[in-house]
C-alpha cells in the first residue's frame, strides 16, 4: 500500500513526490511515457524567482532573455523595459526534478498509463496495465491534455485555450518577439524566441484554431522575408485558462495544469504548478493522523491555492476576454502607448514575469491607461469585475499580490 501515488512526472508531479517522499511517506511517481520529459510541448520560459526558489541546476538554464519586443499589427516595434526571464531546457528540468524525487525516496514507474482511479473502502486503486496499485491518496498531475481527472469526477478548469509551436529559422532575431493582431490570434499573441545554438521556437496561444493561426503567423513572417526553413512540424495542445471548480474529491486531488494552475495571461504553468505542489504537500503532511489521512483536511488544499491565486487568475482571464474584441486599430493605439515615458517608467520599475496584477494596478493608476481601459470595457465588457480592477488601480488603493497571501 502506497501513501501517495502521483500520476504524471512533470514539474508539479515530481515536486510533490519529492516533498512527500522526503517526509517518509511511501510514494510512487507514475509516468505514461517511456522517458521523463518527452515529448516536449512547452516553450520553457520562466522567471528568475522560480530558478532561485527551486535551486534549478545550471544545465537546465539555456539563456537569459532580457529583450522582449512587442510588434503591432502594422509592424510597429516597441521594446518592453524591465522584463527579464530565462529560457530553460524543459526536458532537462523534468528529468532533474524526477531524479530529485527518486533520490528522496520516491519510486518511479515509466511507460505506465493509468486507466482509472477507483475508491475502495478507505483507499484508492489505480488500474494500470494488467494490475492494480493500492494507495491511500492519489494526486493527478497529468497536465491539460488528459481526461483522467474528469473521468475520476474532478471538475475541469474554467476554459481551455489552444497552443501551437514549431521550430523554424527567423532572420534578424535579436531577442524574443511578441506579435499582436486580430488576424492571427484574437485576444492573444504569437511569438518567436531565440534559442542559442538551436533553431528559434515559434508559437502562439488562441481560443481555438491553433494550427490555422500558426499558418497565418508563418505567412506574416514569410511576407517580411524573415522566415527560413522549418525543422519540425507544429505540435498543438491545450492549456487551462482559469482554475478548476473542484480540484479535490475525497482522497483524490489534482495539481498543476490538471487543476488549472497556470497564468491566465501567458499560459505558463511551471512555476504556479510547483508552488501549488508545495501547498498540496504541506496539506498532505498536515492531514496525517494515525497512519492514515483525513480526507476532510485535504479539502483545505483547494481553498488554499485558490485563495492565494484567484485574484491574479481572474484578472488575467478578464483581460483576455476584453482583448478578444479589441480591433487592430485599437491595438495600434495601445502599442503606441508603450512609447509613453510614464508608462515605460512603471514597466521598468514593476515588470514581473510571474506576478502580473500589481503591475496592472500600477498602470491603471495612470490617467491615460485608466481612460483607455474604461473605454474598452464600457463598449465591450461592461462588467463589475473589470470596474473593480480599475478601482484597485486608483491612487491609494491596495495593490493585490499572491506573494502577500
GROMACS .gro file of C-alpha atoms in nm, residues 8 16 23 51 83 85 89 97 145 155 196 202 227 242 248-249 251 263-265 295 304 312 322 347 360 399:
model
   27
    8UNK     CA    1   0.249   1.250  -1.412
   16UNK     CA    2   0.506   1.689  -0.497
   23UNK     CA    3   0.895   1.330   0.474
   51UNK     CA    4   1.510   2.928  -1.058
   83UNK     CA    5   1.106   4.228  -1.847
   85UNK     CA    6   1.312   3.579  -1.795
   89UNK     CA    7   1.562   2.315  -2.129
   97UNK     CA    8   1.301   1.714  -1.077
  145UNK     CA    9  -0.442   1.710  -2.226
  155UNK     CA   10  -1.417   1.931  -1.245
  196UNK     CA   11   2.132   2.964  -2.852
  202UNK     CA   12   0.770   2.992  -3.286
  227UNK     CA   13   1.102   3.315  -4.240
  242UNK     CA   14  -0.886   2.950  -1.511
  248UNK     CA   15  -1.023   1.768  -0.456
  249UNK     CA   16  -1.258   1.471  -0.430
  251UNK     CA   17  -0.866   1.106  -0.142
  263UNK     CA   18  -0.113   3.201  -1.560
  264UNK     CA   19  -0.418   3.325  -1.746
  265UNK     CA   20  -0.208   3.598  -1.908
  295UNK     CA   21  -0.991   1.338   0.352
  304UNK     CA   22  -0.572   2.739   0.000
  312UNK     CA   23  -0.443   3.706  -1.026
  322UNK     CA   24  -1.166   4.205  -2.327
  347UNK     CA   25   0.710   4.891  -1.663
  360UNK     CA   26  -0.169   4.609  -1.393
  399UNK     CA   27  -0.209   4.652  -0.465
   0.00000   0.00000   0.00000
